[in-house]
Structures are given as C-alpha cells and as structure tokens.
C-alpha positions as semicolon CSV with decimal commas, in nm:
position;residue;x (nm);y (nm);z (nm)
1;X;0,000;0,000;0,000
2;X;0,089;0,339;-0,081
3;X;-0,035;0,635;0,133
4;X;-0,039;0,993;0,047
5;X;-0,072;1,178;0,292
6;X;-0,366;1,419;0,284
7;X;-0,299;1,739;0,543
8;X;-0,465;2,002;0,310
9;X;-0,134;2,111;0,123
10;X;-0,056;1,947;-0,203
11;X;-0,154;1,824;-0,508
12;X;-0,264;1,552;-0,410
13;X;-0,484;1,424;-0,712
14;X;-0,205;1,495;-0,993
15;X;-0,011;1,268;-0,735
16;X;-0,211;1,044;-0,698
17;X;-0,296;1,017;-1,020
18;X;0,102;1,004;-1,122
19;X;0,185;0,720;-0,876
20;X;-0,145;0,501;-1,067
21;X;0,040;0,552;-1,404
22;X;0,337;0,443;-1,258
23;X;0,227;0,115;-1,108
24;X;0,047;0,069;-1,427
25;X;0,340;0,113;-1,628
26;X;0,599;-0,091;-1,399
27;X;0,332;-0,397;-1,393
28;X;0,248;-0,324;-1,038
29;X;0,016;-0,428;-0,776
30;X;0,060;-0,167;-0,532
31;X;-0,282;0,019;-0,394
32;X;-0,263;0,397;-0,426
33;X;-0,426;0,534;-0,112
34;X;-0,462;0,904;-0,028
35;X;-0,521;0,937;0,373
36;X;-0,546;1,190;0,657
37;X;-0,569;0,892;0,883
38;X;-0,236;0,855;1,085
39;X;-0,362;0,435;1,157
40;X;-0,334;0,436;0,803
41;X;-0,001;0,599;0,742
42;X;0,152;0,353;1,045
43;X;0,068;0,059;0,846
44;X;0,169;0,175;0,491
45;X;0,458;-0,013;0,295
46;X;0,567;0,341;0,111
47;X;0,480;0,691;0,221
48;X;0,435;1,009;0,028
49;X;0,408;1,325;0,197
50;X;0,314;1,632;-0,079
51;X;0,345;1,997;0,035
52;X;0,292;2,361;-0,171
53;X;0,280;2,722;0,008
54;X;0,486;2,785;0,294
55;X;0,681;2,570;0,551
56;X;0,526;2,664;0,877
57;X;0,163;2,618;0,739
58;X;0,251;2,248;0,582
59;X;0,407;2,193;0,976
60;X;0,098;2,321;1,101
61;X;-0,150;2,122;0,876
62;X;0,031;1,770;1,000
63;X;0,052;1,878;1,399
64;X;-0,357;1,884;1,322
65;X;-0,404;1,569;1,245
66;X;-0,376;1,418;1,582
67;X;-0,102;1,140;1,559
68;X;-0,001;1,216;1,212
69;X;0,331;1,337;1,341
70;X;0,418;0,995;1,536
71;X;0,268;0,773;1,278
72;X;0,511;0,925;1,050
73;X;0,788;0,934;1,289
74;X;0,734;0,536;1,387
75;X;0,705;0,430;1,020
76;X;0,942;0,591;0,862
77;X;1,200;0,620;1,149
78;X;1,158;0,331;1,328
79;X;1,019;0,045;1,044
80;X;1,226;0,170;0,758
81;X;0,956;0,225;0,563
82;X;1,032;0,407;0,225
83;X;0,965;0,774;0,185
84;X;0,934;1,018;-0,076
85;X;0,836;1,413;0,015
86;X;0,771;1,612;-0,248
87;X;0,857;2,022;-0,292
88;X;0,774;2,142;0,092
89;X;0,718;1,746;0,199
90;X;1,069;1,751;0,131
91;X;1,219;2,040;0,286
92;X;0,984;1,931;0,608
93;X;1,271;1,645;0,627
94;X;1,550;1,884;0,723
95;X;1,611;2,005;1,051
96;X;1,462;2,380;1,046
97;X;1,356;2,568;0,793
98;X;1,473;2,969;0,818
99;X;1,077;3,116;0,636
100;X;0,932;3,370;0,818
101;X;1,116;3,278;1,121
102;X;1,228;2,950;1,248
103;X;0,993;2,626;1,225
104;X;1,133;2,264;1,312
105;X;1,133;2,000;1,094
106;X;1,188;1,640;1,096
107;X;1,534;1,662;1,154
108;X;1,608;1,359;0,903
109;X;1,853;1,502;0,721
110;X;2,055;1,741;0,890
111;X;2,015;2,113;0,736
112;X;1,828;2,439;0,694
113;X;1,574;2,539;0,447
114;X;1,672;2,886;0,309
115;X;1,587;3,131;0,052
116;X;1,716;3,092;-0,316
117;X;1,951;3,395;-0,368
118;X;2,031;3,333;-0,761
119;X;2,344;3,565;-0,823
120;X;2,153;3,685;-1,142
121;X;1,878;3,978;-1,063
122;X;1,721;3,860;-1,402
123;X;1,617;3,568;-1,231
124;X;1,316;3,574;-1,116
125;X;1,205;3,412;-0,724
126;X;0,948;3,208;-0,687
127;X;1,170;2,977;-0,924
128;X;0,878;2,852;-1,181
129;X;0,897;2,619;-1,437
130;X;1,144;2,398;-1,605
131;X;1,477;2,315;-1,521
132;X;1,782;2,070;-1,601
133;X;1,894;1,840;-1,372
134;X;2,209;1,791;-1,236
135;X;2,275;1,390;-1,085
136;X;2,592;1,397;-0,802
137;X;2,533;1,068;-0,702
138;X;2,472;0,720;-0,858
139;X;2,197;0,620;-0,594
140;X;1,939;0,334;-0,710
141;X;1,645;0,572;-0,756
142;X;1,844;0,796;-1,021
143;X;1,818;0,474;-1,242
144;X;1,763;0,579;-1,621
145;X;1,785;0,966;-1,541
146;X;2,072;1,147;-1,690
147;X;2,224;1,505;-1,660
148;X;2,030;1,714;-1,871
149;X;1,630;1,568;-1,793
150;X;1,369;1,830;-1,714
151;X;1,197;1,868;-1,434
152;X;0,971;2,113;-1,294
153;X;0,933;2,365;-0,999
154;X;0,743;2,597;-0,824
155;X;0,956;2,690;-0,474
156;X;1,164;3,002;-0,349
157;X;1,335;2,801;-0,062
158;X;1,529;2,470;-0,100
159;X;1,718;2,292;0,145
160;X;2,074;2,324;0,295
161;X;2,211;1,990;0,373
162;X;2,459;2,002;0,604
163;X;2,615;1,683;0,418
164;X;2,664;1,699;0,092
165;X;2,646;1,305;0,034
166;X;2,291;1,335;0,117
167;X;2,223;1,544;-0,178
168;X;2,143;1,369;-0,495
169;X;2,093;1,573;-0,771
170;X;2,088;2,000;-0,849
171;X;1,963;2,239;-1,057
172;X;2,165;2,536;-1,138
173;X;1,896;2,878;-1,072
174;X;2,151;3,183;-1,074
175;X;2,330;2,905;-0,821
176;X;2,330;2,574;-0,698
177;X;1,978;2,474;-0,593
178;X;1,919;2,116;-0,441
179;X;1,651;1,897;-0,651
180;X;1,679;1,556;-0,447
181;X;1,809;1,460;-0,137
182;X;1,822;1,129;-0,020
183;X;1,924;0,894;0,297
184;X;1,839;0,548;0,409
185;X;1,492;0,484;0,361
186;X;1,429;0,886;0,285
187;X;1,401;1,067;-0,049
188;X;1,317;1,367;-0,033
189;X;1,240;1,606;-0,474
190;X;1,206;2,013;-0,426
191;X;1,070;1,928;-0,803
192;X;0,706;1,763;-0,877
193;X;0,790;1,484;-1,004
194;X;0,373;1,447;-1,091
195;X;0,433;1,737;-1,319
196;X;0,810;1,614;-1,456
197;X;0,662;1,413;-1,719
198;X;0,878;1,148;-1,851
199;X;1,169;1,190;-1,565
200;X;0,949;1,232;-1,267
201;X;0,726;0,882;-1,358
202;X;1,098;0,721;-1,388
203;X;1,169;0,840;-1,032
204;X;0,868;0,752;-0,917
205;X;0,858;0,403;-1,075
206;X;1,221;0,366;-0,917
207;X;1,107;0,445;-0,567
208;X;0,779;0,201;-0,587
209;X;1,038;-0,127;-0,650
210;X;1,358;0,034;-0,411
211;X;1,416;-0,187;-0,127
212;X;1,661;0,020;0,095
C-alpha cells in the first residue's frame, strides 16, 4: 500500500494520479491510497508526503491531524519504511527551515531550508517552471535519469544539507539549488515529479520497486 498523505497542502490528485500511471506502467500491484488517517499511514509499505505554500503552514497542517506526526515518525523512522516528500514534503525532512522565522522540521537530514539567492537579478524568485537536472550521485532511484532531464518547480526556498552526500541531484537557478536529497529509507524532490513528465514517472517508478 501506498499512502499519500492528505494534510490540506498538495496536489494531491495529480499525485495520486502520477503514482497510478506508474504502477500501471511498472506492472504493479501496489494500492494507491490518499489518507489523513495517521492508523493508516503507520501501516503503509511506502509513504508520500506532498506539500505547496509555505513551511510553517505544511508543519501546522500535520501537527492537526492528531497522531499524524508519530505515525510518521514510527514508520518511517523506526520500520524503515520508504519515503518520498515532495517540494515542501521535502524540505519538512530537514532540521529547520529559516521562512518567516524558524519552524522545526523532521530533523532527518541534517540542514536548513533557506531562501534561493540566484546571483543573477534577471532571475526571477518564486523559481517557476522547467529546469535541467544535475545527478551527483549514482543512488538506485536515479536509475535511467541522466544530466540534462527536465523537471519542474514551483519553490523560493530549497534545502541546505549540512552533508553533501545526502544530496542527490541539483539544478543550477543563478546558483546551486538542491533537486533531491536522499538517505536510508528517505528521499526527499524540491521538483514535482507528478508534473516532470517522462523523468518524474521514472523516479517515481524507481522508488515504488527500491528496497533500501
């Protein structure tokens, strides 16, 4: 079973709707299952937390749903379950995150969430629209992307790992901008890969069959 988690930020029917083609395509039987039910989330074999608008709201949206917050922490922390966050589902997987003040995270992967700052005043912020990825790591879920594959964002923060091993890929925005981080059982796309076409249903197809 596959749960997406439904805390009133994200798009959650193009996701959904992404992760059915997907299964489809990879001759799957997984169950796509869009929940705000934290029993649900605690027994789910992959999780999928979505996110759009700002950091602090998307914190506030889980800490209502009463248990959400340790049904994620138990299944994804303590069972190993696999994980995917998606654009602020992501950056909720990093420690803090510096938007309009400071708002804990997860504190899975060690870092900050901070504003882009492209060194080019042409550029405009919120980054929007297509980009070219970057890989800087030969992780399992990168399988069949390549340097150069377009993916799309809507964002004007993007997280500061702390460790560079745990970031997998970048965009270049007027500056380095991180596009997917990864660790263990974690990954974590500031992209949508629902909206990537042909690149983000590759990612997602590799995280529905990666065993970490």
């Amino acid at each position: 079973m596959i749960t997406i988690i439904d805390y009133g930020s994200g798009n959650l029917r193009s996701a959904a709707k992404a992760f059915e083609r997907a299964v489809r395509e990879r001759g799957l039987e997984h169950t796509v299952v869009v929940t705000s039910d934290p029993d649900v989330v605690a027994r789910a074999d992959r999780i999928v937390l979505p996110g759009v608008g700002a950091f602090r709201d998307c914190q506030v949206g889980l800490n209502n749903l009463d248990g959400m917050w340790d049904a994620l922490q138990e299944a994804v922390v303590t069972r190993a379950m696999p994980f995917m966050g998606i654009c602020v589902g992501m950056q909720l997987m990093a420690s803090r995150s510096l938007e309009y003040g400071e708002t804990d995270g997860f504190g899975w992967i060690p870092g900050e969430v901070t504003a882009l700052k492209p060194n080019d005043p042409s550029l405009k912020i919120p980054h929007m629209g297509w980009n070219e990825l970057n890989l800087q790591s030969d992780h399992i879920l990168l399988d069949g992307l390549k340097n150069g594959d377009h993916i799309y964002f809507v964002h004007s923060y993007h997280v500061a790992a702390h460790d560079q091993k745990d970031v997998l890929a970048t965009v270049d925005y007027g500056g380095t901008v991180t596009a997917i981080i990864g660790k263990d059982n974690m990954v974590g796309t500031q992209f949508h890969p629902e909206k990537s076409q042909e690149a983000g249903l590759r990612l997602i197809g590799n995280f529905l069959t990666w065993k970490p």
